[in-house]
XYZ file of C-alpha atoms in Angstrom:
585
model
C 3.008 16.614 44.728
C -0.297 16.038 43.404
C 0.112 15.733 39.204
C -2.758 16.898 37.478
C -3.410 14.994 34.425
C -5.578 16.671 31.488
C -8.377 14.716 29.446
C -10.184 16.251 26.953
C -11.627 15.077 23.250
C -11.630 15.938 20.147
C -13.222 14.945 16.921
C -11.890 12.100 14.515
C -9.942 14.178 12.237
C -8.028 15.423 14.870
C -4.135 15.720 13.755
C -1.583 15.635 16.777
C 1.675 16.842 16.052
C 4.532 17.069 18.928
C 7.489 19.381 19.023
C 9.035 21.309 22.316
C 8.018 24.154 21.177
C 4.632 23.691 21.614
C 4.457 22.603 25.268
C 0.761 24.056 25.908
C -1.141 21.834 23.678
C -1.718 19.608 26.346
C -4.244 22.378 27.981
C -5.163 23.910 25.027
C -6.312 20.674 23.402
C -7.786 19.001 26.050
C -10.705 21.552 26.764
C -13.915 19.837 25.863
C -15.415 17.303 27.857
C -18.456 16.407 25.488
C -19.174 15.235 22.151
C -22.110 14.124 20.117
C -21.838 11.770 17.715
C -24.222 10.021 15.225
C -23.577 7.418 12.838
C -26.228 5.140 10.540
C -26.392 1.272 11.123
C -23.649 -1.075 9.389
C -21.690 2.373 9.737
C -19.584 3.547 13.045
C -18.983 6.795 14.984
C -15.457 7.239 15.600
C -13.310 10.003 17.925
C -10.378 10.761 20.183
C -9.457 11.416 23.521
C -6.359 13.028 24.574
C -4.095 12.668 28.150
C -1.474 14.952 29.047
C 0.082 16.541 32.135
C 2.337 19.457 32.467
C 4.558 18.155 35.362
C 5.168 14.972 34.858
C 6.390 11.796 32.798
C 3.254 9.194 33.077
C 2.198 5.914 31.289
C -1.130 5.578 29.574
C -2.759 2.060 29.251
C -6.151 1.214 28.006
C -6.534 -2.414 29.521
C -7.062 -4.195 32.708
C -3.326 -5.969 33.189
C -1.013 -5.486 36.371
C 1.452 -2.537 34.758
C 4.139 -1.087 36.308
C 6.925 1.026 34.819
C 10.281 -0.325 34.601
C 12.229 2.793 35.249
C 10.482 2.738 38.636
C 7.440 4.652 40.368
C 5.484 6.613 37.702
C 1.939 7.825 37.351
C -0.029 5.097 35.143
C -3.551 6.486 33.963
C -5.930 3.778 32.293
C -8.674 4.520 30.576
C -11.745 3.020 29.807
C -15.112 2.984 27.536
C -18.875 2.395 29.037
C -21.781 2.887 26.893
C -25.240 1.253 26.684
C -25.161 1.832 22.688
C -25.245 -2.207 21.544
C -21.843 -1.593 19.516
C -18.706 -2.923 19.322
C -16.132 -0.879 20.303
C -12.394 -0.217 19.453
C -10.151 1.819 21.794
C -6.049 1.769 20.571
C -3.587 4.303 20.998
C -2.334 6.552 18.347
C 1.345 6.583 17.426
C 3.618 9.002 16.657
C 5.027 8.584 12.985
C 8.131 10.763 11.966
C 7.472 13.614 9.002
C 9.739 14.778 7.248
C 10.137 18.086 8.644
C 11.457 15.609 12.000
C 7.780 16.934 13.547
C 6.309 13.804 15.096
C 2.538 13.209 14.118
C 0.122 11.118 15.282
C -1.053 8.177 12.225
C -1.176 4.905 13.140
C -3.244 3.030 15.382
C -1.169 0.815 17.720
C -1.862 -2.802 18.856
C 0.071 -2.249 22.420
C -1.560 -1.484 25.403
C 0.327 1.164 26.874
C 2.639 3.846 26.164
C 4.889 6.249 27.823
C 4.003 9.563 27.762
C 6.444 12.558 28.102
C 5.604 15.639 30.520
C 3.822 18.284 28.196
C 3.173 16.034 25.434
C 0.053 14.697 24.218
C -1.323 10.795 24.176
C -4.239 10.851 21.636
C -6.399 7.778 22.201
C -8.483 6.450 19.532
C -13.081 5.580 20.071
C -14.606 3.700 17.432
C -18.254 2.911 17.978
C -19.421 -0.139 15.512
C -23.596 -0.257 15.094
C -23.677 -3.344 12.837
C -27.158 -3.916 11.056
C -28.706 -5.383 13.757
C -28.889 -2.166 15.981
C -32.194 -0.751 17.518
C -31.816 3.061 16.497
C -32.071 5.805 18.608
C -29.716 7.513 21.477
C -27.228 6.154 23.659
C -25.155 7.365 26.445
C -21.557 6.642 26.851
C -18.553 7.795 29.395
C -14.456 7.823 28.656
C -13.205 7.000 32.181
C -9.854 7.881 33.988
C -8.288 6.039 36.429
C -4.982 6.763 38.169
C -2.584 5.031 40.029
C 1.409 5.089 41.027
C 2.756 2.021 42.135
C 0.656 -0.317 44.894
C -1.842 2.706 45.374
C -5.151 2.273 44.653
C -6.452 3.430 41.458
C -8.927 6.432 41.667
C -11.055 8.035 39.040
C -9.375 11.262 37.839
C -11.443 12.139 35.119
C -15.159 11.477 33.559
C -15.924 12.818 29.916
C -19.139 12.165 28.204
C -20.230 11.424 24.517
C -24.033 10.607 23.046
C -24.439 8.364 20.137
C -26.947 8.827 17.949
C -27.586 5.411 15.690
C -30.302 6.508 12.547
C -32.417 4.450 10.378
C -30.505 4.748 7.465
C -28.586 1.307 6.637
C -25.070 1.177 4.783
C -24.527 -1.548 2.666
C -21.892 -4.432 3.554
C -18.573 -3.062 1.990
C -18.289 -5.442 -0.313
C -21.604 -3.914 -1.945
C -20.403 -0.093 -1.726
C -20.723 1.538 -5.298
C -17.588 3.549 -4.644
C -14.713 2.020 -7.290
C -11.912 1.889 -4.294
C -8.592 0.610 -6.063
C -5.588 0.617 -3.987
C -2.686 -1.639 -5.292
C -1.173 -4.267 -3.434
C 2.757 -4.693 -3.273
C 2.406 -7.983 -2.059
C 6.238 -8.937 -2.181
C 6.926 -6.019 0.362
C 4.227 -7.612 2.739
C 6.239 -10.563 2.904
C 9.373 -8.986 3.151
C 8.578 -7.193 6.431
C 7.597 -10.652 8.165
C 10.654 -12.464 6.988
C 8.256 -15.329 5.373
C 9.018 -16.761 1.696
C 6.969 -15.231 -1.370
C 4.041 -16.982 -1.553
C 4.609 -19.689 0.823
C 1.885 -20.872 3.210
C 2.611 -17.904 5.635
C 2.992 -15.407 3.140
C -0.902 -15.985 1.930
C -1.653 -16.075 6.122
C -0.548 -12.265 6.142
C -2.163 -11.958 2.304
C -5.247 -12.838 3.423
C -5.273 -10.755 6.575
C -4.150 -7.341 4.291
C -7.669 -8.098 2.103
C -9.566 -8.316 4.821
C -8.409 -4.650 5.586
C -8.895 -3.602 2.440
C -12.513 -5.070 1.911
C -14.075 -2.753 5.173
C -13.110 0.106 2.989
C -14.619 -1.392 -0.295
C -12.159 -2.163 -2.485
C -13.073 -3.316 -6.170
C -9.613 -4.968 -7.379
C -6.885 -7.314 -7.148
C -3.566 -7.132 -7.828
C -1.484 -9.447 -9.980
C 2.165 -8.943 -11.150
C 2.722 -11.182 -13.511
C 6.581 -10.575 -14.692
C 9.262 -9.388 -13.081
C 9.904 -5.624 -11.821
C 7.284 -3.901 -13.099
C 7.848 -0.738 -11.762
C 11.782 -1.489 -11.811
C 12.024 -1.271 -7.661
C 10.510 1.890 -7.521
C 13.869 3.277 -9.064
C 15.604 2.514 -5.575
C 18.959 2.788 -6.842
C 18.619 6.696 -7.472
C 18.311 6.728 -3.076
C 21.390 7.049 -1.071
C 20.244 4.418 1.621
C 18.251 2.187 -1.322
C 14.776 0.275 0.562
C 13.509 -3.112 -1.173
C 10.716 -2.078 -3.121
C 11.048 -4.820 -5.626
C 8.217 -6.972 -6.770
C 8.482 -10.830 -8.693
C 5.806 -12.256 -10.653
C 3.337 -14.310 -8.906
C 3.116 -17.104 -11.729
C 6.008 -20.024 -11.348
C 7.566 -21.007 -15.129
C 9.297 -24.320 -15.625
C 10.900 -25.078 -19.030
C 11.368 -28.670 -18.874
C 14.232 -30.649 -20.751
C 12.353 -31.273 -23.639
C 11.812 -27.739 -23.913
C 8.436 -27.293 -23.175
C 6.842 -24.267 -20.904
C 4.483 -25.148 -18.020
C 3.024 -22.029 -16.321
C 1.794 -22.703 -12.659
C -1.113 -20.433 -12.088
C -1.706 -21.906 -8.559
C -0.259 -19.027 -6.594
C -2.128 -16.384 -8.615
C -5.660 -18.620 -8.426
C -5.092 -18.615 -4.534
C -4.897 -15.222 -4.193
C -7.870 -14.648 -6.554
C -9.472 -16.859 -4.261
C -8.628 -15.307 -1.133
C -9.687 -11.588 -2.759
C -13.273 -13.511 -3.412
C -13.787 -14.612 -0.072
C -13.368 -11.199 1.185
C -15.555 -9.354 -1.502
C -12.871 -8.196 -3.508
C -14.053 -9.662 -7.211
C -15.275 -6.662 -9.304
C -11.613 -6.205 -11.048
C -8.217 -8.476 -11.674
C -5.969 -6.127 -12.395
C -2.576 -7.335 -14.207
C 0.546 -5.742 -14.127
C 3.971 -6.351 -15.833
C 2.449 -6.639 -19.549
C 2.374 -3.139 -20.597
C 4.664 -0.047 -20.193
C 7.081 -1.353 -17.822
C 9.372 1.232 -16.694
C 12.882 1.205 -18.051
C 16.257 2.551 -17.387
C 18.655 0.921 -19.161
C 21.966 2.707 -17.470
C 21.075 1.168 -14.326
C 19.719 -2.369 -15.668
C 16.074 -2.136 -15.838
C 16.056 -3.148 -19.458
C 14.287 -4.900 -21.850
C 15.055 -8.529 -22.616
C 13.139 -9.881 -25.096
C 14.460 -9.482 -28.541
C 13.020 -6.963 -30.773
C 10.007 -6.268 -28.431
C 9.005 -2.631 -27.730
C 8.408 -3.174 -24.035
C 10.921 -4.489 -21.093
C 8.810 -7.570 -19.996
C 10.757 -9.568 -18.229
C 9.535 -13.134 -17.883
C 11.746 -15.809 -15.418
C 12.034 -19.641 -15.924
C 13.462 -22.341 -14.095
C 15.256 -24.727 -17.078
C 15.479 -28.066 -15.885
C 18.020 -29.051 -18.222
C 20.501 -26.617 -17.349
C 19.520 -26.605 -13.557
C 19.395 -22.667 -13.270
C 16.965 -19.588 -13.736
C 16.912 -17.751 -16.880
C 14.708 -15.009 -18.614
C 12.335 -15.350 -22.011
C 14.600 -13.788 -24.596
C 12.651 -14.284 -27.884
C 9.091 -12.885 -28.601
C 7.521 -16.332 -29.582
C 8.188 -17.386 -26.287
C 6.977 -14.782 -24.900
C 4.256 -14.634 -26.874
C 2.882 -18.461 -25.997
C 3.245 -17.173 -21.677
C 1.232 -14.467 -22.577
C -1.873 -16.452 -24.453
C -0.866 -19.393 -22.160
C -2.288 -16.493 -19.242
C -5.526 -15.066 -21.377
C -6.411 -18.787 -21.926
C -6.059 -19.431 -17.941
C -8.633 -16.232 -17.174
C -10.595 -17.723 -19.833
C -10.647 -21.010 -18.592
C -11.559 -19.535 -14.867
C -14.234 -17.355 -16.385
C -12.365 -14.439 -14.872
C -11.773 -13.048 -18.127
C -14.444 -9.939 -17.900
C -13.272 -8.878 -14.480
C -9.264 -8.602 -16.568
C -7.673 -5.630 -16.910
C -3.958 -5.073 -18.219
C -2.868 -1.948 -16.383
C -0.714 0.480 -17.932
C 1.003 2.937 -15.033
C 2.027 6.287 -16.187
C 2.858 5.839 -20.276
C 4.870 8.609 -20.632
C 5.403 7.531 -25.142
C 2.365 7.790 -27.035
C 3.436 5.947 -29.985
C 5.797 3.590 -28.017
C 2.930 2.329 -25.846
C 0.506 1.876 -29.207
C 2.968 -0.193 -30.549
C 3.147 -2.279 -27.099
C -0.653 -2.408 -27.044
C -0.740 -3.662 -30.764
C 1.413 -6.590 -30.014
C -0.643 -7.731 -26.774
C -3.837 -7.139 -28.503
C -2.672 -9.660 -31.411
C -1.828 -12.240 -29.023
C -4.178 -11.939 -26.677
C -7.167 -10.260 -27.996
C -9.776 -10.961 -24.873
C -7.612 -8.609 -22.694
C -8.862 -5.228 -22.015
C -6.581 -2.452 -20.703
C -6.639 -0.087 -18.248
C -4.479 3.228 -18.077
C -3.364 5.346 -14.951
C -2.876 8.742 -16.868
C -0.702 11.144 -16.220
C -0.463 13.613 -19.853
C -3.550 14.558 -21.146
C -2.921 14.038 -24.482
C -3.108 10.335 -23.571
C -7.080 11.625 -22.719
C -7.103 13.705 -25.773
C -5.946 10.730 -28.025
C -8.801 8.184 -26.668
C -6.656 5.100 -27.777
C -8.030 2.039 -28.673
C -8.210 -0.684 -26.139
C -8.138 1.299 -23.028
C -11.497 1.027 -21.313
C -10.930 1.805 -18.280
C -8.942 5.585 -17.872
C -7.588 6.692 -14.395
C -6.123 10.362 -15.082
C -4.523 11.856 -12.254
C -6.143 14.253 -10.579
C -4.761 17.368 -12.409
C -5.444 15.719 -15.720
C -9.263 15.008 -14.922
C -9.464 18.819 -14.182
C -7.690 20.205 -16.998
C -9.724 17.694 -19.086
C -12.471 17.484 -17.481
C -14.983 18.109 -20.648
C -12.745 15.629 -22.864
C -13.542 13.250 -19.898
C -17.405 13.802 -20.006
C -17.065 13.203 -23.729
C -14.980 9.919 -23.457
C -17.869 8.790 -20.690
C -20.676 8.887 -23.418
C -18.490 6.552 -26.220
C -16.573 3.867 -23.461
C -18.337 1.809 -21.373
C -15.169 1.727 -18.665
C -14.428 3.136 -15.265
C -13.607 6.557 -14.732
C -12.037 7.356 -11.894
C -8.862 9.886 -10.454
C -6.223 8.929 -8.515
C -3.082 11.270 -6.602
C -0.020 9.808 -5.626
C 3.278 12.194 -5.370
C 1.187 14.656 -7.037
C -1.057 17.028 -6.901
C 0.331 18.286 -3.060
C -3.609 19.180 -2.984
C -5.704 17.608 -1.420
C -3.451 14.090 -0.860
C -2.705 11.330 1.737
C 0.560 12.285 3.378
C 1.492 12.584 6.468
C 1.495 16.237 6.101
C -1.873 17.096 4.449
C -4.785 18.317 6.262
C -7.072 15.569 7.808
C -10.176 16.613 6.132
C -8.092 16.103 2.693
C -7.907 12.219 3.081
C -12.414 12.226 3.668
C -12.437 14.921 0.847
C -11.439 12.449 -1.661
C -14.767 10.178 -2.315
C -16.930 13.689 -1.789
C -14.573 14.743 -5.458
C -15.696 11.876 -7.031
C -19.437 12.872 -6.373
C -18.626 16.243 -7.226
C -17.201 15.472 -10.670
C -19.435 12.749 -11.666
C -16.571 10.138 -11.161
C -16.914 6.108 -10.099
C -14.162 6.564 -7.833
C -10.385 6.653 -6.369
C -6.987 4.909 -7.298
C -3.824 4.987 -5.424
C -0.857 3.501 -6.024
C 0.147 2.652 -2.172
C -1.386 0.673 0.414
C 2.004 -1.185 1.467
C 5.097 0.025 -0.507
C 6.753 0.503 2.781
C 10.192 1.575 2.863
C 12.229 -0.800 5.213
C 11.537 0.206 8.565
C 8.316 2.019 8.234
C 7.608 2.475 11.769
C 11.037 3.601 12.637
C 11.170 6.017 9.707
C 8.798 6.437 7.468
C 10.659 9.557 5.632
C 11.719 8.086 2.141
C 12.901 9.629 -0.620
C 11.069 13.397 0.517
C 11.410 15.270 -2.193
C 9.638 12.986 -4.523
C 7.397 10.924 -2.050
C 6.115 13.104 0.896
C 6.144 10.635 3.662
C 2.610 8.957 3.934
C 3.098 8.657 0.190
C 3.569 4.988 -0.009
C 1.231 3.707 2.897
C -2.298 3.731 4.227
C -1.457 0.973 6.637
C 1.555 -0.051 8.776
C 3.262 -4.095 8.902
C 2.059 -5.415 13.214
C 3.683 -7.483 14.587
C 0.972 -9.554 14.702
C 0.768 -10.635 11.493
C -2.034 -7.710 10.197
C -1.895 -4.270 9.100
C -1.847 -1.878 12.123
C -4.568 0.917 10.584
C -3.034 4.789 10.499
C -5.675 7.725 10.734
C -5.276 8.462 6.975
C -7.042 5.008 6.281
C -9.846 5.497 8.932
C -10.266 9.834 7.347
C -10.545 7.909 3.907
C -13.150 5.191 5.281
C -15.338 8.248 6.479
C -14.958 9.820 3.245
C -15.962 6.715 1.429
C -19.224 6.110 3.747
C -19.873 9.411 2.852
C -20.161 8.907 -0.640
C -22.678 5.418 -0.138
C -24.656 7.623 1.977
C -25.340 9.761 -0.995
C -26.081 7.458 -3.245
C -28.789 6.711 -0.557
C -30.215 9.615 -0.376
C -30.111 10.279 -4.148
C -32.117 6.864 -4.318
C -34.495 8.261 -2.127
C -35.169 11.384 -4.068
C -32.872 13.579 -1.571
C -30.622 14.595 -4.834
C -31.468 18.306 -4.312
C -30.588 18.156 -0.579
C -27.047 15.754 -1.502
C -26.199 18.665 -3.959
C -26.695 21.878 -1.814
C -23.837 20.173 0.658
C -21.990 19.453 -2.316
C -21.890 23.451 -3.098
C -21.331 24.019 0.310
C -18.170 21.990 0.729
C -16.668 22.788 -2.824
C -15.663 26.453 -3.723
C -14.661 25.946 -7.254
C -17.101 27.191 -9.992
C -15.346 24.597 -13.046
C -12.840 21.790 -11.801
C -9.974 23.532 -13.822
C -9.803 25.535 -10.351
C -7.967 22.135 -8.931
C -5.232 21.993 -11.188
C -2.177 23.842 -9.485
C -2.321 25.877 -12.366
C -5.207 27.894 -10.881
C -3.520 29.170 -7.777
C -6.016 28.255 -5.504
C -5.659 27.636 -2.165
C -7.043 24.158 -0.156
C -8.577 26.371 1.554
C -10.377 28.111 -1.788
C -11.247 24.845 -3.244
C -13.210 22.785 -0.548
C -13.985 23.264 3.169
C -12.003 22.471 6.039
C -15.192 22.611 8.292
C -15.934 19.336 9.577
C -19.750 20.459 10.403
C -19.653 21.007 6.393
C -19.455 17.485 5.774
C -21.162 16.091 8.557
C -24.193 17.854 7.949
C -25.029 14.792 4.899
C -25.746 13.178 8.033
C -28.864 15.087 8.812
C -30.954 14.812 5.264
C -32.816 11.897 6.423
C -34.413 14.641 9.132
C -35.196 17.084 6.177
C -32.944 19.969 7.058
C -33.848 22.938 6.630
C -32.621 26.042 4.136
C -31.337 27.121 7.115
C -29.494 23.970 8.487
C -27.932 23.943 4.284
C -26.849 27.524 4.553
């Protein structure tokens, strides 16, 4: 019987989802056989192809290596990329990922060359076209080819699809040099808990070093340094059923020798400084563990520092005793703390500090915190991740830097504009288990995740926080469903732990990279006196007349607030031409 396999493609924010019931996606999906792409130089064009077939089971590989199936004769279809566009290119296939509705969706970008692919289902494949600086602009021609084979047949082109690159002028700056304030924290403990390697041994930094390079293509500003223990107290795992490691230890090293002296070893927390440099990632050293750690005393996550009003936790190794213990008394703690200011002085890293407070729920309790750091280690400045407005209302002393989630900026949004004329900080927004729109999970609408930066342009913002590029749960590929009915899976990841040794990239993080290109392209075109052109796309992607419409207190839909038109967005892509009223509207 002659199996007739289906190719088709579709643009980059194309969102697979499998279930039985919806066996005709395969032919419903796979109808167009052309696309046109552009892209400026230092920037890249990205889509998908899909492969399906109604009758039968089939493998789908996308290099050049003997395969056969090991259950036995099968139809193996390999694809392949030809273009004369000068550009790298990336071809991977998409994996599934579990939601938590049990609907599998496609998210992460695999590093394995084939995959088996059930009758009726869909095998999204993944294009990336790179035009680095160097590229002579203009159009190029390129072809997805098909080949298919069963067993010692000869392989024979099934399929031919087409796609034209179009490569402007325009010139993106390295990422490193992007304006957008990109500040995803790093759980670095987790990375080295899903390789099995020590905390920051040798290997450790090897996997370190290869998750900043992934997070310096998308541009981000800051490093992340956890400087006492449990910060975030695990993530509250104990209130889950089946508990994941989320815990993270302090990257400095404390020895109280026997004649009762402290040495603090910085070395672990210079190398990683170091390592952030080398990949661009300098603008901000963010510390955590010094302010508003989160407590729950029932289930241990205490303070222990004697009349202190926050739950640092500090760990030593005493010499004289031979064991590990915890600072107990506030002098003590006190000399660690200026012991660490004096180190960032001493590097000259101390402008680029900021003490990060996540979520201070006490207004008075975290003043009185903030007093006591300020008085021993006045060169700090502080940073706050807000989540009660009256934290923006209150404009507290210290904080120069304010990160109010995303429904606080809106209901705010005029206390914001004031606080922007009197501190000299960062403002930017950042979503995490909240607002459900528009968000990162796994669930949320593609366009949401490229929608991001384009909010920051439209509310005069420097940029984006989120709390989650690795807090994995502890099998992430096998089940990334954790804790759904506070974190919507997706919530705690924009990459995935390969085996190799680096991040394996999921479509959220590629929809965000878009979104953030978007953004440098119009500062661009703002530089080049295209501001009147940047906003009329800006009006026609947003629907909201004041950004109070965002907060879920408005009722609005997604689909009230901001477009779900692709063409919408894309069309920042054809200023440089001098579009037309027309083109705008």
């Amino acid at each position: 019987m002659q199996i007739k396999v289906n190719c088709g493609l579709q643009n980059m924010f194309y969102k697979y989802m499998w279930s039985s019931n919806w066996w005709n996606q395969g032919r419903e999906d796979t109808q167009v056989k052309h696309l046109e792409l552009r892209c400026c130089k230092n920037d890249s064009a990205a889509f998908q192809a899909l492969v399906s077939s109604d009758q039968e089971d089939m493998l789908v590989t996308i290099n050049r290596d003997a395969l056969l199936w090991k259950g036995g004769p099968i139809k193996i279809v390999r694809c392949e990329v030809e273009t004369d566009a000068p550009c790298k290119i990336d071809l991977q296939l998409i994996g599934l990922i579990e939601d938590d509705n049990r609907v599998m969706t496609s998210d992460v970008l695999l590093d394995e060359p084939y995959q088996w692919l059930r009758k009726r289902q869909i095998q999204p494949l993944w294009v990336e076209l790179h035009a680095d600086d160097s590229v002579v602009s203009g159009q190029y021609e390129g072809k997805l080819k098909f080949y298919t084979h069963t067993m010692f047949e000869d392989e024979v082109l099934e399929k031919e699809l087409t796609f034209r690159l179009t490569i402007s002028e325009k010139m993106l700056p390295e990422p490193q040099n992007y304006t957008f304030v990109l500040d995803l924290w790093q759980h670095n403990c987790n990375i080295a808990r899903k390789y099995d390697v020590s905390y920051w041994s040798d290997e450790h930094f090897m996997l370190l070093d290869s998750y900043l390079h992934s997070l310096s293509q998308l541009g981000q500003k800051a490093l992340t340094l956890v400087v006492s223990e449990e910060p975030w107290s695990g993530q509250r795992s104990f209130i889950d059923a089946e508990p994941s490691d989320l815990n993270e230890y302090s990257i400095v090293q404390i020895v109280r020798g026997s004649d009762g002296r402290f040495d603090y070893d910085f070395t672990h927390l210079d190398r990683y400084v170091e390592i952030g440099a080398k990949h661009g990632i300098y603008q901000e050293i963010e510390v955590f563990g010094l302010i508003n750690i989160w407590k729950h005393e029932d289930e241990g996550f205490g303070g222990v520092v004697d009349d202190y009003p926050d739950a640092i936790r500090v760990r030593y190794y005493d010499e004289e005793t031979g064991s590990y213990k915890f600072i107990r008394n506030k002098s003590d703690l006190s000399a660690y703390i200026v012991a660490l200011e004096q180190h960032f002085i001493s590097k000259k890293w101390i402008e680029r500090v900021r003490v990060v407070a996540d979520e201070p729920a006490d207004i008075s309790l975290f003043e009185e915190s903030l007093a006591c750091l300020r008085e021993m280690a006045p060169s700090f400045r502080y940073k706050a991740a807000i989540n009660h407005t009256e934290f923006i209302r209150k404009h507290i002393k210290g904080i120069v830097d304010y990160v109010p989630v995303l429904d606080c900026a809106a209901e705010e949004y005029e206390q914001l504009e004031q606080l922007r004329k009197e501190v000299k900080g960062t403002f930017t927004f950042y979503v995490c288990c909240s607002p459900e729109k528009p968000n990162t999970f796994l669930s949320s609408p593609s366009i949401e995740s490229r929608v991001i930066p384009w909010l920051a342009e439209k509310l005069k913002l420097d940029g984006f926080l989120r709390w989650n590029y690795t807090v994995w749960p502890d099998k992430p590929l096998e089940r990334l469903s954790y804790r759904p009915l506070i974190w919507k899976a997706g919530d705690t990841n924009f990459v995935y732990p390969g085996k190799r040794g680096k991040p394996l990239f999921s479509l959220r993080y590629k929809w965000l990279q878009r979104g953030i290109r978007d953004y440098e392209y119009m500062q661009i075109a703002k530089q080049n006196g295209q501001e009147e052109q940047v906003e009329k796309i800006l009006q026609r992607v947003f629907r909201f007349d004041h950004p109070k419409e965002l907060a879920p207190s408005s009722g609005k839909t997604a689909m009230q607030l901001y477009s779900f038109n692709i063409e919408d967005y894309d069309r920042l892509y054809e200023i440089e031409n001098g579009p037309t009223e027309e083109q705008l509207y």
